[in-house]
mmCIF file of C-alpha atoms in Angstrom:
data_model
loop_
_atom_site.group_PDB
_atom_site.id
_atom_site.type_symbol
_atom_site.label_atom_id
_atom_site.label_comp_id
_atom_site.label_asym_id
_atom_site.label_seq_id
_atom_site.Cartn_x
_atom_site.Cartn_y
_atom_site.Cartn_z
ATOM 1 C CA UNK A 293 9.386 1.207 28.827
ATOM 2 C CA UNK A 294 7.524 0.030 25.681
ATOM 3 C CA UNK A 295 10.343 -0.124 23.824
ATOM 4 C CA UNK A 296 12.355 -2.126 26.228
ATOM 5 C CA UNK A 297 9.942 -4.454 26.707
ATOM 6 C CA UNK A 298 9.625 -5.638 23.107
ATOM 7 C CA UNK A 299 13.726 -4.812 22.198
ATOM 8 C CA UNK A 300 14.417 -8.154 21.840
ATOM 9 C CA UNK A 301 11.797 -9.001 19.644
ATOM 10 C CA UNK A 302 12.882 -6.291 17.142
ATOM 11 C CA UNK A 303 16.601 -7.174 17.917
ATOM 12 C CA UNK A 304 15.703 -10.490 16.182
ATOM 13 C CA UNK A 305 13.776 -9.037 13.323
ATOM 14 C CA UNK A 306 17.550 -7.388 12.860
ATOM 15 C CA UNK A 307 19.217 -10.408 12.495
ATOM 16 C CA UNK A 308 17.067 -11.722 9.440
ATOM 17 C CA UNK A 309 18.167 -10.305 6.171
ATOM 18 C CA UNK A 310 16.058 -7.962 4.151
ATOM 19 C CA UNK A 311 16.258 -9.994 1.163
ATOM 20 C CA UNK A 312 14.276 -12.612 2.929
ATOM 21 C CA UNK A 313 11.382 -10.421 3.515
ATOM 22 C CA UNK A 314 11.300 -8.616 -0.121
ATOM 23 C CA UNK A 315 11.111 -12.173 -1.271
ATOM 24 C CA UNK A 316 7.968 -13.178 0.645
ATOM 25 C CA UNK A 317 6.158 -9.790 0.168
ATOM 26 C CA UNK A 318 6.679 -10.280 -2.927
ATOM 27 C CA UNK A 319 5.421 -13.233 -3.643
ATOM 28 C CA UNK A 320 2.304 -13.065 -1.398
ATOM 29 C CA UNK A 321 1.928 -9.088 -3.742
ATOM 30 C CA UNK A 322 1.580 -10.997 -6.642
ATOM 31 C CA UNK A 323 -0.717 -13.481 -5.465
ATOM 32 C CA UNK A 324 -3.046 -11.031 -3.909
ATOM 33 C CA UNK A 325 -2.425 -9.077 -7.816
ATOM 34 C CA UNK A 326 -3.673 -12.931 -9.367
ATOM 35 C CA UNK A 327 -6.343 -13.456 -7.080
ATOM 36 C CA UNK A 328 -7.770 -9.992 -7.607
ATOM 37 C CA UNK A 329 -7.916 -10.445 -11.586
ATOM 38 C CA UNK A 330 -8.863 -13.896 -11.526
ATOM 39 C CA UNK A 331 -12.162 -13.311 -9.045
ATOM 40 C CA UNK A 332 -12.888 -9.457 -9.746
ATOM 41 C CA UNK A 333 -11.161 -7.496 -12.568
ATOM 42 C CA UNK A 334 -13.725 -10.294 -14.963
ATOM 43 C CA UNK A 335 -15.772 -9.637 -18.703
ATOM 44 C CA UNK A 336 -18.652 -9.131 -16.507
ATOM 45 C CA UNK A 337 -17.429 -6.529 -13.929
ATOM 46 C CA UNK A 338 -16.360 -4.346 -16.339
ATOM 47 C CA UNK A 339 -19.467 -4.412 -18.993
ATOM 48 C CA UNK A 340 -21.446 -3.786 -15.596
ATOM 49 C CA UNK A 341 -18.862 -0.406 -14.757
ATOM 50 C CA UNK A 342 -18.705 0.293 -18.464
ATOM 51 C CA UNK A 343 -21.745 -0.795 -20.302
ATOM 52 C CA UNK A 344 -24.042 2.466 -20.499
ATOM 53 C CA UNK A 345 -20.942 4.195 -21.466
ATOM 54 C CA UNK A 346 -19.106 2.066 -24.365
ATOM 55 C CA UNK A 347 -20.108 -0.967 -26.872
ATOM 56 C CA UNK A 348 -19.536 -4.798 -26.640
ATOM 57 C CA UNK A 349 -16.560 -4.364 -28.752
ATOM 58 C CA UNK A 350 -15.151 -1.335 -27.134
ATOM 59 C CA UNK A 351 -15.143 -3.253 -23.652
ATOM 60 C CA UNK A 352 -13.468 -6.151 -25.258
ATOM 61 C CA UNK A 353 -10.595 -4.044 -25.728
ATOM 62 C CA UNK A 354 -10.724 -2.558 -22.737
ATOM 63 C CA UNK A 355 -10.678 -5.901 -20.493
ATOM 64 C CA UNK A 356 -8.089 -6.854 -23.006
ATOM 65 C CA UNK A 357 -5.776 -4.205 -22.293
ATOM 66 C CA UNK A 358 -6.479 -4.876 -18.788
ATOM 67 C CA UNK A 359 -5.380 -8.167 -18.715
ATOM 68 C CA UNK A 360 -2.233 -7.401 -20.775
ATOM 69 C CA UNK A 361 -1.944 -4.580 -18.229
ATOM 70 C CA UNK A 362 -2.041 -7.179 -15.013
ATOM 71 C CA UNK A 363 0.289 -9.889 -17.031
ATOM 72 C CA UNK A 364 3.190 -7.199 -17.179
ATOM 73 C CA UNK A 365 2.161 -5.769 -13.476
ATOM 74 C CA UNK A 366 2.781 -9.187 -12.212
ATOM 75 C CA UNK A 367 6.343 -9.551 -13.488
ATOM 76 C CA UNK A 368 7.500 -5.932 -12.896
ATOM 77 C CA UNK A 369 6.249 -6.075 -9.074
ATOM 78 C CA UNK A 370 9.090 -7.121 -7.113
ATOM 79 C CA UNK A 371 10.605 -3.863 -8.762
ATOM 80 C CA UNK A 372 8.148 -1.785 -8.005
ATOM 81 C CA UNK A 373 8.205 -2.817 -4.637
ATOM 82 C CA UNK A 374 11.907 -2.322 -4.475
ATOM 83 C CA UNK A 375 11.384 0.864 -5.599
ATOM 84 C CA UNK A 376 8.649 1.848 -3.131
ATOM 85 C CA UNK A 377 10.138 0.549 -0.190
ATOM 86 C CA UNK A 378 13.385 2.632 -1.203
ATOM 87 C CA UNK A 379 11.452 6.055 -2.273
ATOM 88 C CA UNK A 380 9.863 5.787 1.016
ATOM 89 C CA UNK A 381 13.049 4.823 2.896
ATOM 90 C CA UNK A 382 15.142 8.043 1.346
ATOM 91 C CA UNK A 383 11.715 10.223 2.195
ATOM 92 C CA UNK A 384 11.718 9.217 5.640
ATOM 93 C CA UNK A 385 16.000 9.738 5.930
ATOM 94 C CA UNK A 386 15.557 13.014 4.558
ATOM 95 C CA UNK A 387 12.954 14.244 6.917
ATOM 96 C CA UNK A 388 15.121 12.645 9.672
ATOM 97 C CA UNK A 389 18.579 14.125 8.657
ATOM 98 C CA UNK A 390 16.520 18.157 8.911
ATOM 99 C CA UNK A 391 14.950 17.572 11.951
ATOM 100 C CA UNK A 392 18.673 16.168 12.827
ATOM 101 C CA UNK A 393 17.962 12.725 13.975
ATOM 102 C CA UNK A 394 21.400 10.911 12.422
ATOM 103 C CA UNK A 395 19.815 7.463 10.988
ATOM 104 C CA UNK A 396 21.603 6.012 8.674
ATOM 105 C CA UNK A 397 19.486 4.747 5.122
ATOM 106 C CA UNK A 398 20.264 1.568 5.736
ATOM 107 C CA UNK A 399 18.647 1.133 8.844
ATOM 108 C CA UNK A 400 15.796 2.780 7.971
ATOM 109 C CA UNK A 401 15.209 0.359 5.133
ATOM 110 C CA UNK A 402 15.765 -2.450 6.980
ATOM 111 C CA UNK A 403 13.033 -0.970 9.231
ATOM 112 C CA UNK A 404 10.181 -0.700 6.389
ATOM 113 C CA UNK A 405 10.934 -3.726 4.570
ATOM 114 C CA UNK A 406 9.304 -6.238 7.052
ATOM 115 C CA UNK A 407 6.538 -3.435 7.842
ATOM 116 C CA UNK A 408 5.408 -3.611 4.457
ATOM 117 C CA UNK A 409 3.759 -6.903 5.208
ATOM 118 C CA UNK A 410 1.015 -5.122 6.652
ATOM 119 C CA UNK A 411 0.585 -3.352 3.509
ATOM 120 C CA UNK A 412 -0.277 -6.708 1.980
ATOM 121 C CA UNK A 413 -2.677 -7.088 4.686
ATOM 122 C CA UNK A 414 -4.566 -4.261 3.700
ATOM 123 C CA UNK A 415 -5.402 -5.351 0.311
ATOM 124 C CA UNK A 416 -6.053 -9.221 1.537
ATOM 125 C CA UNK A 417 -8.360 -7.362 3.696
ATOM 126 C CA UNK A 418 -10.044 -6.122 0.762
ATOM 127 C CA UNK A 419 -10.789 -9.317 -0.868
ATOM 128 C CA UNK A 420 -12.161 -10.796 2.282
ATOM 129 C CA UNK A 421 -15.198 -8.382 2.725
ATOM 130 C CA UNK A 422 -15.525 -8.601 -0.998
ATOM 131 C CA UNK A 423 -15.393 -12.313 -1.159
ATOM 132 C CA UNK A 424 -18.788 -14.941 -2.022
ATOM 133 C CA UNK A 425 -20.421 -11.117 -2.387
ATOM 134 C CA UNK A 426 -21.863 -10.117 -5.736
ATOM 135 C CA UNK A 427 -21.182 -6.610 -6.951
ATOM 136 C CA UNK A 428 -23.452 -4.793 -8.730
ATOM 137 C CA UNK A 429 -21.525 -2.297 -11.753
ATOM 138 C CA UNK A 430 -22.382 0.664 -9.737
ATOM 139 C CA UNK A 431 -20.863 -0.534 -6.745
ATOM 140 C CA UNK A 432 -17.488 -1.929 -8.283
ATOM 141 C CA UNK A 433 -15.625 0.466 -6.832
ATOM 142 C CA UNK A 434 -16.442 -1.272 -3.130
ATOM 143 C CA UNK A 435 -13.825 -3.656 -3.834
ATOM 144 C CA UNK A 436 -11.485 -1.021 -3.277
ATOM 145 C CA UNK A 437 -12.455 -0.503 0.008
ATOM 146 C CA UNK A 438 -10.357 -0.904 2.764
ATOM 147 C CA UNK A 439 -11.452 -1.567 6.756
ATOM 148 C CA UNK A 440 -11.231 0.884 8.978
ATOM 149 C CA UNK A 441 -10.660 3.949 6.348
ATOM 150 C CA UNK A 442 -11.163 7.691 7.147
ATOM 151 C CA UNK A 443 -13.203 7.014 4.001
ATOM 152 C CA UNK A 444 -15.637 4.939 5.938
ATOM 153 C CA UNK A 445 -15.758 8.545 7.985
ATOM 154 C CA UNK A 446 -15.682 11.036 5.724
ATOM 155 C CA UNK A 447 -16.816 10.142 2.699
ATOM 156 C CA UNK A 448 -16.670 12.594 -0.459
ATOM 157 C CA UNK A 449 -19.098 10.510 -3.011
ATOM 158 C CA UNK A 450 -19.015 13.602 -5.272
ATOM 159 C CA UNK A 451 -15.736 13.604 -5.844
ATOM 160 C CA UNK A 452 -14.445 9.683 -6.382
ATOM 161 C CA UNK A 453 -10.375 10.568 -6.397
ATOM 162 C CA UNK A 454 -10.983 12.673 -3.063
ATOM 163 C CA UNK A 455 -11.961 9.409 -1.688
ATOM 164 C CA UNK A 456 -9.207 7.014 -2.934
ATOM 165 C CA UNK A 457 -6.724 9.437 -0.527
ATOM 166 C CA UNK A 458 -8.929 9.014 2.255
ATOM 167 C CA UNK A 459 -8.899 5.350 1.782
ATOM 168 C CA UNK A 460 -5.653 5.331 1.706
ATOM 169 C CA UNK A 461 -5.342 6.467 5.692
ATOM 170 C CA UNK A 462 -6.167 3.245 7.367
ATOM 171 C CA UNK A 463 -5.643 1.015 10.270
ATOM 172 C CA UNK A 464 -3.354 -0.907 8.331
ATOM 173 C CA UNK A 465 -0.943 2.314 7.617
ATOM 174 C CA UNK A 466 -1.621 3.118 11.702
ATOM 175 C CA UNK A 467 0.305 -0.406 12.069
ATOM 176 C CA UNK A 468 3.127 0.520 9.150
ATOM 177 C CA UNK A 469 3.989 3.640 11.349
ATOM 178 C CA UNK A 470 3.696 2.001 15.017
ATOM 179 C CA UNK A 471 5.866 -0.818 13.751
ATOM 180 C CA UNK A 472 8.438 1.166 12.378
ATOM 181 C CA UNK A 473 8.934 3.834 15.067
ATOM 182 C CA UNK A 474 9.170 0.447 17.580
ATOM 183 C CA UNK A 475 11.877 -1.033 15.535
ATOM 184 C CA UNK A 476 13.745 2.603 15.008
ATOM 185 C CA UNK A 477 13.560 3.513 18.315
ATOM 186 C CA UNK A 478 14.580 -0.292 19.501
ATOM 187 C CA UNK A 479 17.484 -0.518 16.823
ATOM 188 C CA UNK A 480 18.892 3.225 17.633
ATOM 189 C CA UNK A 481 18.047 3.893 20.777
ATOM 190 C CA UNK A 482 16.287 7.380 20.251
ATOM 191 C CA UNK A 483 13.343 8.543 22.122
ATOM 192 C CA UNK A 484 9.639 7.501 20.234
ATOM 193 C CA UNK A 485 9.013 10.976 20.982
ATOM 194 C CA UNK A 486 11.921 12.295 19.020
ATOM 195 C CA UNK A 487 11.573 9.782 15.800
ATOM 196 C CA UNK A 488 7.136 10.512 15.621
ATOM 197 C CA UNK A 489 6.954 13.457 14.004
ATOM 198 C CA UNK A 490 9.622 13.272 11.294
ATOM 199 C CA UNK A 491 8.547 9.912 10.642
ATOM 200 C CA UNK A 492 4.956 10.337 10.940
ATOM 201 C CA UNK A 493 5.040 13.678 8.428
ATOM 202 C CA UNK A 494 6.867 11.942 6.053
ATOM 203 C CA UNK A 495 4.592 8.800 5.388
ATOM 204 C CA UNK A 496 1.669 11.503 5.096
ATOM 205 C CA UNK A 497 3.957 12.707 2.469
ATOM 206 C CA UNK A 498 4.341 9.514 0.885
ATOM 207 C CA UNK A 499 1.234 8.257 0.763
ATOM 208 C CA UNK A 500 0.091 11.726 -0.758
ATOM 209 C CA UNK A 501 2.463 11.163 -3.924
ATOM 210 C CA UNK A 502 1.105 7.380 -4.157
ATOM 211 C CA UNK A 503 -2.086 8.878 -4.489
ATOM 212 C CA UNK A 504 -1.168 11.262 -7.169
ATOM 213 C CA UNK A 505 0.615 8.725 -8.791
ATOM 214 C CA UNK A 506 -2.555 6.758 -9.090
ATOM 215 C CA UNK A 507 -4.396 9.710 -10.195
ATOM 216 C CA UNK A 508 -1.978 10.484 -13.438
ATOM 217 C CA UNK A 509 -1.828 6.251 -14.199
ATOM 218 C CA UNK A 510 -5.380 6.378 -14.354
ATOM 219 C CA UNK A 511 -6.242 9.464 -16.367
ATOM 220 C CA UNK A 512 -3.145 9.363 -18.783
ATOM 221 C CA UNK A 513 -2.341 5.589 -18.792
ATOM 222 C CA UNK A 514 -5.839 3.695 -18.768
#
């Protein structure tokens, strides 16, 4: 009944090309990237986070290379969004094709591109608790924080990278996977019931790997 009742809504979000939304989403992704260096990633945050631990000099490289770091991130994001949305998009078909629910790629990309939007809203979210708010070194890692986190639940301050994952299960993913089974099970006409669990295991499984792809960047990279 749900899923008649909004059909046409999701029947229109058919009709507008995919392109359109990777454009927007990635526009507003490197705003949200600008407005983040510009207000938070400054000379001062990181001599607060890093100033028992390295010298004046040492930290002007280091917010150097961080710069240089969000100049490059900034031009390379549409692509890495691209890539994203299709890693997760193959993840999610392959998890569907061996629980033998027969949807094709393509419409499950054209599913998550407009859900990623919501993505975006997570890390606006960020900025708004964050915002007119002065953050001491110790508790830089705050800005992070998103609303409405298992983190805010369970919280593991011993172990910092535990954390990140549980930050990463949010309201705003809860949205991601409502939004997508509603516009899968609108667009194909399967049962919610029969599209959850496939679709539900594999964004766990995604956002796993995200995390451990964060992990490596950060230990091997920075």
């Amino acid at each position: 009944m749900l899923t008649l009742a909004y059909r046409p809504f999701f029947q229109r979000i058919k009709s507008v090309p995919w392109s359109g939304f990777f454009i927007l989403w990635s526009v507003l992704s490197m705003a949200t990237v600008w407005f983040y260096q510009d207000h938070f990633t400054t000379r001062q945050t990181v001599e607060e986070l890093l100033g028992e631990q390295f010298s004046p000099v040492y930290i002007d490289l280091i917010f150097a290379r961080i710069q240089d770091i969000t100049y490059w991130t900034l031009l390379c994001i549409p692509f890495f969004i691209l890539v994203r949305m299709t890693l997760m998009a193959l993840l999610i078909h392959l998890f569907f094709m061996l629980t033998q629910v027969w949807i094709s790629f393509k419409g499950v990309f054209h599913a998550i591109v407009p859900a990623f939007g919501f993505l975006i809203l997570r890390d606006v979210s960020k900025f708004i608790l964050m915002s007119g708010m002065d953050v001491p070194g110790d508790k830089a890692g705050e800005i992070l924080r998103v609303p409405l986190a298992l983190s805010a639940v369970v919280s593991v301050d011993a172990y910092p990278v535990l954390n990140k994952l549980l930050n990463a299960f949010n309201c705003f993913e809860g949205l991601w996977l409502v939004w997508v089974l509603l516009t899968l099970a609108a667009w194909t006409g399967f049962k919610i019931k029969k599209i959850f669990f496939p679709l539900l295991t594999a964004r766990i499984l995604g956002i796993v790997l995200m995390w451990g792809i964060g992990v490596f960047y950060e230990i091997y990279m920075l």
